[in-house]
Amino acid sequence: PNESPKLPRLPDPIGLEYHAGSLTDTLESTLRLLAAIDHDNVSTYWQPPFGSAKADNLTAIQALGEKISNLHVFHWTVAPGD
């Protein structure tokens, strides 16, 4: 079988951005990439995708767990009074 070589110890943490149009633009793709890298010094930043439901956001946060190293928190106004 073709096994990927393991990365050496990284001197500094690496955070991947959880962002549309990137390799980490969905929960599933982020989990796949983190699993493929499989390194303690690699984590992800997380921000809610535009228009995502609260339940979906909570599911993503729970699934990523300790692999989240930073939260980007903000609020969009999508309708008057929001």
PDB file of C-alpha atoms in Angstrom:
ATOM      1  CA  PRO A   1       0.000   0.000   0.000  1.00  0.00           C
ATOM      2  CA  ASN A   2       1.038   3.575  -0.628  1.00  0.00           C
ATOM      3  CA  GLU A   3       1.492   5.233   2.725  1.00  0.00           C
ATOM      4  CA  SER A   4       2.044   8.951   2.943  1.00  0.00           C
ATOM      5  CA  PRO A   5       5.253   9.936   4.672  1.00  0.00           C
ATOM      6  CA  LYS A   6       4.734  11.410   8.132  1.00  0.00           C
ATOM      7  CA  LEU A   7       5.658  15.051   8.579  1.00  0.00           C
ATOM      8  CA  PRO A   8       8.480  15.774  11.012  1.00  0.00           C
ATOM      9  CA  ARG A   9       7.775  17.726  14.185  1.00  0.00           C
ATOM     10  CA  LEU A  10       6.731  21.204  13.087  1.00  0.00           C
ATOM     11  CA  PRO A  11       8.286  24.057  15.055  1.00  0.00           C
ATOM     12  CA  ASP A  12       5.157  26.211  14.983  1.00  0.00           C
ATOM     13  CA  PRO A  13       1.470  25.367  14.765  1.00  0.00           C
ATOM     14  CA  ILE A  14      -0.210  25.594  11.379  1.00  0.00           C
ATOM     15  CA  GLY A  15      -3.839  26.714  11.206  1.00  0.00           C
ATOM     16  CA  LEU A  16      -5.941  26.023   8.135  1.00  0.00           C
ATOM     17  CA  GLU A  17      -8.641  28.538   7.304  1.00  0.00           C
ATOM     18  CA  TYR A  18     -12.192  27.182   7.161  1.00  0.00           C
ATOM     19  CA  HIS A  19     -13.370  29.240   4.202  1.00  0.00           C
ATOM     20  CA  ALA A  20     -15.444  28.997   1.022  1.00  0.00           C
ATOM     21  CA  GLY A  21     -13.501  28.163  -2.129  1.00  0.00           C
ATOM     22  CA  SER A  22     -10.648  26.426  -0.294  1.00  0.00           C
ATOM     23  CA  LEU A  23      -9.630  22.854   0.499  1.00  0.00           C
ATOM     24  CA  THR A  24     -11.404  23.353   3.817  1.00  0.00           C
ATOM     25  CA  ASP A  25     -14.669  24.851   2.594  1.00  0.00           C
ATOM     26  CA  THR A  26     -16.932  22.226   4.162  1.00  0.00           C
ATOM     27  CA  LEU A  27     -16.895  20.209   7.340  1.00  0.00           C
ATOM     28  CA  GLU A  28     -16.301  17.014   5.372  1.00  0.00           C
ATOM     29  CA  SER A  29     -13.387  18.404   3.337  1.00  0.00           C
ATOM     30  CA  THR A  30     -11.798  19.876   6.472  1.00  0.00           C
ATOM     31  CA  LEU A  31     -12.016  16.559   8.317  1.00  0.00           C
ATOM     32  CA  ARG A  32     -10.548  14.738   5.284  1.00  0.00           C
ATOM     33  CA  LEU A  33      -7.608  17.131   5.013  1.00  0.00           C
ATOM     34  CA  LEU A  34      -6.871  17.072   8.737  1.00  0.00           C
ATOM     35  CA  ALA A  35      -6.984  13.249   8.676  1.00  0.00           C
ATOM     36  CA  ALA A  36      -4.693  13.110   5.643  1.00  0.00           C
ATOM     37  CA  ILE A  37      -2.164  15.434   7.291  1.00  0.00           C
ATOM     38  CA  ASP A  38      -2.521  13.649  10.645  1.00  0.00           C
ATOM     39  CA  HIS A  39      -0.226  15.953  12.606  1.00  0.00           C
ATOM     40  CA  ASP A  40      -0.627  17.377  16.112  1.00  0.00           C
ATOM     41  CA  ASN A  41       0.623  20.828  15.091  1.00  0.00           C
ATOM     42  CA  VAL A  42      -2.001  21.257  12.349  1.00  0.00           C
ATOM     43  CA  SER A  43      -5.405  22.639  13.280  1.00  0.00           C
ATOM     44  CA  THR A  44      -8.164  24.649  11.699  1.00  0.00           C
ATOM     45  CA  TYR A  45      -9.641  28.061  12.147  1.00  0.00           C
ATOM     46  CA  TRP A  46     -13.415  28.033  11.950  1.00  0.00           C
ATOM     47  CA  GLN A  47     -16.012  30.540  10.865  1.00  0.00           C
ATOM     48  CA  PRO A  48     -19.679  30.007  10.106  1.00  0.00           C
ATOM     49  CA  PRO A  49     -20.365  29.741   6.380  1.00  0.00           C
ATOM     50  CA  PHE A  50     -22.614  32.548   5.146  1.00  0.00           C
ATOM     51  CA  GLY A  51     -26.267  31.610   5.604  1.00  0.00           C
ATOM     52  CA  SER A  52     -25.574  28.422   7.535  1.00  0.00           C
ATOM     53  CA  ALA A  53     -28.041  27.212  10.140  1.00  0.00           C
ATOM     54  CA  LYS A  54     -27.177  27.332  13.834  1.00  0.00           C
ATOM     55  CA  ALA A  55     -27.579  23.548  14.100  1.00  0.00           C
ATOM     56  CA  ASP A  56     -25.123  22.995  11.215  1.00  0.00           C
ATOM     57  CA  ASN A  57     -22.611  25.333  12.851  1.00  0.00           C
ATOM     58  CA  LEU A  58     -22.854  23.494  16.165  1.00  0.00           C
ATOM     59  CA  THR A  59     -22.445  20.142  14.393  1.00  0.00           C
ATOM     60  CA  ALA A  60     -19.281  21.402  12.674  1.00  0.00           C
ATOM     61  CA  ILE A  61     -17.806  22.764  15.897  1.00  0.00           C
ATOM     62  CA  GLN A  62     -18.494  19.497  17.711  1.00  0.00           C
ATOM     63  CA  ALA A  63     -17.061  17.376  14.885  1.00  0.00           C
ATOM     64  CA  LEU A  64     -13.864  19.442  14.628  1.00  0.00           C
ATOM     65  CA  GLY A  65     -13.479  19.608  18.397  1.00  0.00           C
ATOM     66  CA  GLU A  66      -9.938  20.126  19.614  1.00  0.00           C
ATOM     67  CA  LYS A  67      -8.696  20.620  16.039  1.00  0.00           C
ATOM     68  CA  ILE A  68     -10.179  24.144  16.155  1.00  0.00           C
ATOM     69  CA  SER A  69      -7.508  26.640  17.146  1.00  0.00           C
ATOM     70  CA  ASN A  70      -9.356  29.890  16.416  1.00  0.00           C
ATOM     71  CA  LEU A  71     -12.943  31.080  15.936  1.00  0.00           C
ATOM     72  CA  HIS A  72     -13.866  33.891  13.561  1.00  0.00           C
ATOM     73  CA  VAL A  73     -17.127  35.180  14.984  1.00  0.00           C
ATOM     74  CA  PHE A  74     -19.265  37.785  13.262  1.00  0.00           C
ATOM     75  CA  HIS A  75     -22.873  38.562  12.394  1.00  0.00           C
ATOM     76  CA  TRP A  76     -24.528  39.255   9.068  1.00  0.00           C
ATOM     77  CA  THR A  77     -27.702  41.273   8.817  1.00  0.00           C
ATOM     78  CA  VAL A  78     -29.791  39.511   6.203  1.00  0.00           C
ATOM     79  CA  ALA A  79     -33.082  41.264   6.818  1.00  0.00           C
ATOM     80  CA  PRO A  80     -34.207  44.363   8.726  1.00  0.00           C
ATOM     81  CA  GLY A  81     -34.373  43.556  12.408  1.00  0.00           C
ATOM     82  CA  ASP A  82     -31.907  40.642  12.280  1.00  0.00           C
TER      83      ASP A  82
END
